[in-house]
Tab-separated table of C-alpha atoms in Angstrom:
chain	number	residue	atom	x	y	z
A	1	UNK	CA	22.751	-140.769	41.701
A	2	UNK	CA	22.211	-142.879	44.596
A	3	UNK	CA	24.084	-140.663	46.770
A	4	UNK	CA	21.105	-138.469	45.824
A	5	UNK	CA	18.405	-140.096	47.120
A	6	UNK	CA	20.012	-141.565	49.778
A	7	UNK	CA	18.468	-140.737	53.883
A	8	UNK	CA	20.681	-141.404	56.030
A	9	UNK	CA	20.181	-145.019	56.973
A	10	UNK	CA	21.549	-147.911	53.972
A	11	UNK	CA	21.367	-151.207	54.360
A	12	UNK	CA	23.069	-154.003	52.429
A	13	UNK	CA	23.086	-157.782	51.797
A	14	UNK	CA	23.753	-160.455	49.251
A	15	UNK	CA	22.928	-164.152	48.529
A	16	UNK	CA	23.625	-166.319	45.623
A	17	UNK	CA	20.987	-168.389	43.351
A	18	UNK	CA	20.421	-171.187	46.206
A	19	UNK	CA	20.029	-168.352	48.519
A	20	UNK	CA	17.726	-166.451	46.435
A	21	UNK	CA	15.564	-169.063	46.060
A	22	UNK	CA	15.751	-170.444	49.868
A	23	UNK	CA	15.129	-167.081	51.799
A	24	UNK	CA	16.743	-164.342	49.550
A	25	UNK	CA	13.245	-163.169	47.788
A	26	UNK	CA	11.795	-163.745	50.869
A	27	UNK	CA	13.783	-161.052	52.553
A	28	UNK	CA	14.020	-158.455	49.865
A	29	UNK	CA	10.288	-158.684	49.642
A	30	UNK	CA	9.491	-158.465	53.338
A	31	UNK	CA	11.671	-155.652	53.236
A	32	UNK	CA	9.685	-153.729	50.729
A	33	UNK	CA	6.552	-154.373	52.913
A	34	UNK	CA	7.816	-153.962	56.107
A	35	UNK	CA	10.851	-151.337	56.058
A	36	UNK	CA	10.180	-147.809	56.130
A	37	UNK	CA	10.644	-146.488	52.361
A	38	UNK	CA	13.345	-143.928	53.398
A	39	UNK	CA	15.714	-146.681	54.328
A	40	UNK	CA	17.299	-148.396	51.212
A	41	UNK	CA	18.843	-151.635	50.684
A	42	UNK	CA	21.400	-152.963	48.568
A	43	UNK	CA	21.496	-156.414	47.261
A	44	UNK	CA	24.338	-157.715	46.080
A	45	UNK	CA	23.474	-160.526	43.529
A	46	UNK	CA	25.911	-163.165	43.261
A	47	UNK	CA	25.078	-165.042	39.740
A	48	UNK	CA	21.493	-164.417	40.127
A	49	UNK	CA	18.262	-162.242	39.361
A	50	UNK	CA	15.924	-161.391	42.222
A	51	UNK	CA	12.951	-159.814	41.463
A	52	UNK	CA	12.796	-156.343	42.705
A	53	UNK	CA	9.212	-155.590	44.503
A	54	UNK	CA	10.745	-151.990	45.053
A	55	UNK	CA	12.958	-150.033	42.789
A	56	UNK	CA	12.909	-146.745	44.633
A	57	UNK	CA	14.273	-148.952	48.006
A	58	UNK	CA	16.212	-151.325	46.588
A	59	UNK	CA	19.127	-151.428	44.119
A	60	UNK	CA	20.261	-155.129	43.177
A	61	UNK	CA	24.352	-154.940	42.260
A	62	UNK	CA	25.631	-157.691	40.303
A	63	UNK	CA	28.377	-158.795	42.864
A	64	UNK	CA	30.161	-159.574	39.223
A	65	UNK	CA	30.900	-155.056	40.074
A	66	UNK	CA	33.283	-156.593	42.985
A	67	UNK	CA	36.542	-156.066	41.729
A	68	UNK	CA	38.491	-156.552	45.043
A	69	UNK	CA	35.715	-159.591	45.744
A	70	UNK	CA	36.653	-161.135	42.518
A	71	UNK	CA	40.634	-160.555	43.134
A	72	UNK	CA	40.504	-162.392	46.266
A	73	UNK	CA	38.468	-165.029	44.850
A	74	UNK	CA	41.249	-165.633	42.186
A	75	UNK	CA	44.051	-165.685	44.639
A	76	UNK	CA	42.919	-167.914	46.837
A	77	UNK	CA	39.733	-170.085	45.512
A	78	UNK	CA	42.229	-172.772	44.816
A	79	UNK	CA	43.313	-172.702	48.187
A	80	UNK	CA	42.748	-175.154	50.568
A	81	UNK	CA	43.326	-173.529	53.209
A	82	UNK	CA	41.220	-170.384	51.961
A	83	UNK	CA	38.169	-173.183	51.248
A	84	UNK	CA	37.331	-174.621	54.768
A	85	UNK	CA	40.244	-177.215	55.307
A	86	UNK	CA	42.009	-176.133	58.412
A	87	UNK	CA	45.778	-175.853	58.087
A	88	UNK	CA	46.539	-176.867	61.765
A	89	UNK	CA	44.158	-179.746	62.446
A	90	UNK	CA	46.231	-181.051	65.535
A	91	UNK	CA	45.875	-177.962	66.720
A	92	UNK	CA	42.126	-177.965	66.522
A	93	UNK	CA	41.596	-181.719	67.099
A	94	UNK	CA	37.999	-181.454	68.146
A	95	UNK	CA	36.517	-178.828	65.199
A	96	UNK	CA	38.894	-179.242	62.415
A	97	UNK	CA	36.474	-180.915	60.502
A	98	UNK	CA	34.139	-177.852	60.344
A	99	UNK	CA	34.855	-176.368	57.567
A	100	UNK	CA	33.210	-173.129	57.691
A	101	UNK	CA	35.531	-171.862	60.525
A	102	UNK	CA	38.694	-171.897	57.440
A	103	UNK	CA	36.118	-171.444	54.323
A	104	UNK	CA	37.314	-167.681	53.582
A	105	UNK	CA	36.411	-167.903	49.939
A	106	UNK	CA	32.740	-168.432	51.233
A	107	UNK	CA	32.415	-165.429	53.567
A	108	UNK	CA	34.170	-162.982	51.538
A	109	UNK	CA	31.505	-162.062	49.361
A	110	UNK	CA	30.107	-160.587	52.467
A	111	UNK	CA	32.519	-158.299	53.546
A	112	UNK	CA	33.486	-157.221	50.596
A	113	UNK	CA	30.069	-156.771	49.787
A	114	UNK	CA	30.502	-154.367	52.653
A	115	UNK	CA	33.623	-153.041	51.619
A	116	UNK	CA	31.590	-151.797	48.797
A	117	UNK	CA	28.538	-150.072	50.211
A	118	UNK	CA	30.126	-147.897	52.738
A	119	UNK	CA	31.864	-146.415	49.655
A	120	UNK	CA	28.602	-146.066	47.611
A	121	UNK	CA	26.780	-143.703	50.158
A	122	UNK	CA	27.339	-140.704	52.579
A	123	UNK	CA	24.811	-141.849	54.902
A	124	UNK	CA	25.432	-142.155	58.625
A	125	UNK	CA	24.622	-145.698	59.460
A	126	UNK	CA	25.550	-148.898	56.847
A	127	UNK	CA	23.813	-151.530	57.897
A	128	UNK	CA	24.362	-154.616	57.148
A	129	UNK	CA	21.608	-157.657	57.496
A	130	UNK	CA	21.894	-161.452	56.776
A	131	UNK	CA	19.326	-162.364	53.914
A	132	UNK	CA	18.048	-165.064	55.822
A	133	UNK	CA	16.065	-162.640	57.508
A	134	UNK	CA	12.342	-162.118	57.225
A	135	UNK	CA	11.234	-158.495	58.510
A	136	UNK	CA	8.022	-159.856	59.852
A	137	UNK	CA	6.427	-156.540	61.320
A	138	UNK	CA	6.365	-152.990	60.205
A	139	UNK	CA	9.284	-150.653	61.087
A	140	UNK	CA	9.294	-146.978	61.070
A	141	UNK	CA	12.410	-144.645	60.230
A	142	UNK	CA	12.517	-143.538	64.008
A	143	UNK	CA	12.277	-147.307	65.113
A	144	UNK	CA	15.350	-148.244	62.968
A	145	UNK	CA	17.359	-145.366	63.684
A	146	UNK	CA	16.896	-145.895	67.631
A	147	UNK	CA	18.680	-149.265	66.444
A	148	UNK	CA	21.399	-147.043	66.105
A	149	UNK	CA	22.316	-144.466	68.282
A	150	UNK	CA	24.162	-141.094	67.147
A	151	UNK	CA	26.932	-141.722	69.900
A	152	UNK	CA	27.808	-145.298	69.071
A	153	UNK	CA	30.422	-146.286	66.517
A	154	UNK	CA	29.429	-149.743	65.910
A	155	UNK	CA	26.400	-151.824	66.671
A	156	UNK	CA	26.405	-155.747	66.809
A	157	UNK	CA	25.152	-159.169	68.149
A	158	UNK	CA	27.596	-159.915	71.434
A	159	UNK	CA	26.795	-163.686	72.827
A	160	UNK	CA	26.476	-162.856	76.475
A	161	UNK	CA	28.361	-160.866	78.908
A	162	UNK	CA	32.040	-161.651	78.929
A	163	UNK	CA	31.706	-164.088	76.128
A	164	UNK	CA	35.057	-164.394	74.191
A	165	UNK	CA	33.334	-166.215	71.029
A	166	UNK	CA	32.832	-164.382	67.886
A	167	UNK	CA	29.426	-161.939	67.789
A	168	UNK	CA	26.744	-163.338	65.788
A	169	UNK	CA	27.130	-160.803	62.320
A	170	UNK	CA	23.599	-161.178	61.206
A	171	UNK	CA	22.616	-157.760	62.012
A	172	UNK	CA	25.678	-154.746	62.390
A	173	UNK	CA	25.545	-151.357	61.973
A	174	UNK	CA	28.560	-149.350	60.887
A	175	UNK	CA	28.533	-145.390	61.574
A	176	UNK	CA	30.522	-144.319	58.567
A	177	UNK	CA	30.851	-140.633	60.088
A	178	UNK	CA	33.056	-142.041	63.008
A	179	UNK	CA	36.634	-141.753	63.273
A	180	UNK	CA	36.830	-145.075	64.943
A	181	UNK	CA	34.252	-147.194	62.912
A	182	UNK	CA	36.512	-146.010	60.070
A	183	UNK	CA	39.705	-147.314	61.724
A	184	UNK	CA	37.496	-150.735	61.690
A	185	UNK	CA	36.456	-151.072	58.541
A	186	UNK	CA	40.270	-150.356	57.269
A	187	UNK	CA	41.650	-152.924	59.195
A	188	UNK	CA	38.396	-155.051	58.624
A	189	UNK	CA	39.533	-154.843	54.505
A	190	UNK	CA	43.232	-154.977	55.616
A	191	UNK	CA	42.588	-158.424	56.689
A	192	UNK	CA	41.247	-159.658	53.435
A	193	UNK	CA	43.478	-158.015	51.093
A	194	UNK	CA	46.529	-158.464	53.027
A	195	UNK	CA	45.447	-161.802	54.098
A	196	UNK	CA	48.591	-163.207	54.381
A	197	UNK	CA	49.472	-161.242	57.281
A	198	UNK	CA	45.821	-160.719	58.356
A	199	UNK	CA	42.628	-163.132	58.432
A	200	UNK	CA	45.636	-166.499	57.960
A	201	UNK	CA	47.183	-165.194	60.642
A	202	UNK	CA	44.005	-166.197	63.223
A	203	UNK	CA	42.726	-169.051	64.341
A	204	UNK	CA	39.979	-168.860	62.097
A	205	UNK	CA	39.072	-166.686	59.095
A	206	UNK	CA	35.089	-166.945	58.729
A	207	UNK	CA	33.811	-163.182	58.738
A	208	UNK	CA	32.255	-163.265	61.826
A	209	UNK	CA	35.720	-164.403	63.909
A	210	UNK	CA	37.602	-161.552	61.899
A	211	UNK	CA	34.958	-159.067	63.003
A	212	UNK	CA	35.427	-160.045	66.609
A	213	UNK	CA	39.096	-159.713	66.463
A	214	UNK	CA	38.891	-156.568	65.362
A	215	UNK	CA	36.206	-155.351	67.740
A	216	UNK	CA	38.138	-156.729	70.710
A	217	UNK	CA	41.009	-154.781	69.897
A	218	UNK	CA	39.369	-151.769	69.303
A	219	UNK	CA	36.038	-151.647	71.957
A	220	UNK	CA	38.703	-150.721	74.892
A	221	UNK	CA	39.664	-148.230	73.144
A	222	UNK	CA	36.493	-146.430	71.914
A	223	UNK	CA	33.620	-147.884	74.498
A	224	UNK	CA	30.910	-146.046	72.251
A	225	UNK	CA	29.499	-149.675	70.608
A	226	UNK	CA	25.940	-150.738	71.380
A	227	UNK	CA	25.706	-154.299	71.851
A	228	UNK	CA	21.681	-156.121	71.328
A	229	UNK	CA	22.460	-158.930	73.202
A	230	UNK	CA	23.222	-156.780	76.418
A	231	UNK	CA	21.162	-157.905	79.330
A	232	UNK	CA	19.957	-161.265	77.366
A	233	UNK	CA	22.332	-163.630	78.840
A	234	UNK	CA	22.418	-163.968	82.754
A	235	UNK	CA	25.579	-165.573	82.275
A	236	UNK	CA	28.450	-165.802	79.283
A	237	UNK	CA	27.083	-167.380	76.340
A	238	UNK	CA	29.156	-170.545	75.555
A	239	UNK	CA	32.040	-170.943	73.106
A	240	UNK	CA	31.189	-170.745	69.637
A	241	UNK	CA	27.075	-171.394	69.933
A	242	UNK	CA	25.539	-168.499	72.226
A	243	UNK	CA	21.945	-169.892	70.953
A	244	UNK	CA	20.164	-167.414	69.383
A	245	UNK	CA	20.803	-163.894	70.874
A	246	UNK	CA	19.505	-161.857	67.460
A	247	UNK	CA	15.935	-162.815	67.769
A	248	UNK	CA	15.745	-162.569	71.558
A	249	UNK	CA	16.999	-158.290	71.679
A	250	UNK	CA	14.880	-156.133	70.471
A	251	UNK	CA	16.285	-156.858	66.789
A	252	UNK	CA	13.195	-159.805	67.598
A	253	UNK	CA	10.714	-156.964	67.446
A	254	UNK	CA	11.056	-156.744	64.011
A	255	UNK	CA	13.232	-159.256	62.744
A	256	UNK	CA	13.436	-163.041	62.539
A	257	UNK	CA	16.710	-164.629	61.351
A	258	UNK	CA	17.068	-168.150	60.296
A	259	UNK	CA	20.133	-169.418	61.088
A	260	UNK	CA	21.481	-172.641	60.305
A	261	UNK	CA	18.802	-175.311	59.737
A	262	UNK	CA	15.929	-172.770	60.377
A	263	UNK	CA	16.543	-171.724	56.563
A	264	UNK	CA	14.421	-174.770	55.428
A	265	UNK	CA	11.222	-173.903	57.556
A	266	UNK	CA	11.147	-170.388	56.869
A	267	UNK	CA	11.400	-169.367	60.791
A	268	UNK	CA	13.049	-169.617	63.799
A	269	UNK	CA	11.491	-172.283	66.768
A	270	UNK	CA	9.655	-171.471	70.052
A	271	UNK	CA	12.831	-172.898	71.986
A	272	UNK	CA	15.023	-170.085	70.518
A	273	UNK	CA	13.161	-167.590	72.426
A	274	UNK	CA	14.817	-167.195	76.074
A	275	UNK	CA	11.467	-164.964	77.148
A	276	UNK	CA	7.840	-164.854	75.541
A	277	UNK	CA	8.067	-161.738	73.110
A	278	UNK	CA	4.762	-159.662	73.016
A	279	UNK	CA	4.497	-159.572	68.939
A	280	UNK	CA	2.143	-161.329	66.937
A	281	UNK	CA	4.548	-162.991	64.718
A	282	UNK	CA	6.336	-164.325	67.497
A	283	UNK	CA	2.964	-166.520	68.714
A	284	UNK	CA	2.647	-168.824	65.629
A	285	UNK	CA	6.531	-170.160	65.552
């Protein structure tokens, strides 16, 4: 089973047939190259067929397998509020228009993508990555698990010291064994199946605002989280943006993620960087 083969490091992501086609292959088979074989990933393939360039590593899930993904997708994908049109716009009078902040539908096959994998292993760490990633250089098993230290609960992608903004949820790992990342992650799927009285009860319901929520209610209570984007930012990151704090931790030393526009191009730009990073990869952007 996969239990079975399983180390104690899984990772997980998921795309859909534009996505596959974009970046999707692209990180699944950088992955294969790149990763150390004893981590595994699992793809979640939403109406789509990747090719698999490892079948030992990675396991591609039809995300058709989400039951809960698919029941929230039927309650609310004729929504409009669940589909990026913001219920309170003169509330929000300058960003109403921007749909993703209200597009719940959209982000939910992530989470519950999520939802999923933590259930599907007994490893330690569940990682989860964006698939608009592109593992560029060669990572060992020690590299990735000092990624994620024993004594932490949760890692993630802050925006600067103090920032009260959203993390960036490109790159988080869960500890599974941990009384308090478990207390997340049920509160986390609360949300979304509850969402009445959870995610439409914020100010904004894209995954990455829910995560924060949570994590601000719980990181003064558990102060065990590892944050990448410690020490990046000389000063808070501002609202919203925080430029580009994955690729400038040392996430960068291995990992390139290509947010937003960057999808098109393949890579992220020299003005991302904050510092000059000493890796190869990093020299031809």
């Amino acid at each position: 089973t996969f239990k079975e083969i399983c180390e104690m490091i899984t990772t997980l992501t998921t795309f859909h047939k534009p996505g596959l086609d974009l970046y999707g292959q692209r990180f699944i088979d950088s992955f294969a190259k790149n990763v150390d074989k004893k981590i595994k990933l699992l793809v979640y393939a939403e109406n789509c067929t990747p090719v698999n360039p490892d079948n030992n590593q990675i396991t591609i899930i039809d995300a058709k397998e989400l039951t809960k993904l698919n029941q929230f997708k039927s309650r609310w994908g004729n929504v409009p509020k669940a589909n990026g049109k913001c219920p309170f716009p003169e509330k929000r009078p300058r960003d109403h228009h921007k749909e993703f902040k209200w597009d719940a539908i959209r982000f939910a096959n992530k989470v519950y993508a999520v939802f999923d994998a933590v259930t599907r292993t007994d490893d330690q760490w569940t990682v989860w990555i964006d698939a608009d990633t592109f593992v560029h250089s060669p990572i060992s098993y020690e590299q990735f698990e000092n990624l994620l230290p024993n004594d932490k609960w949760i890692t993630y992608v802050g925006r600067g010291k103090g920032s009260q903004t959203w993390p960036e949820c490109g790159f988080y790992g869960l500890n599974t064994h941990n009384q308090t990342c478990k207390r997340f992650l049920s509160e986390f799927e609360r949300m979304y199946e509850d969402a009445d009285n959870g995610i439409f009860k914020l100010d904004e319901w894209h995954d990455s605002f829910v995560f924060g929520k949570i994590l601000n209610q719980l990181t003064p209570i558990d102060k065990n989280f590892y944050d990448y984007s410690t020490g990046i930012y000389n000063k808070t990151a501002k609202t919203g943006g925080g430029g580009h704090p994955l690729i400038n931790s040392v996430l960068g030393n291995y990992f390139d993620h290509m947010k937003g526009a960057r999808k098109t191009k393949g890579k992220s730009q020299k003005k991302d960087l904050i510092s000059t990073r000493a890796e190869s990869y990093w020299n031809e952007v």
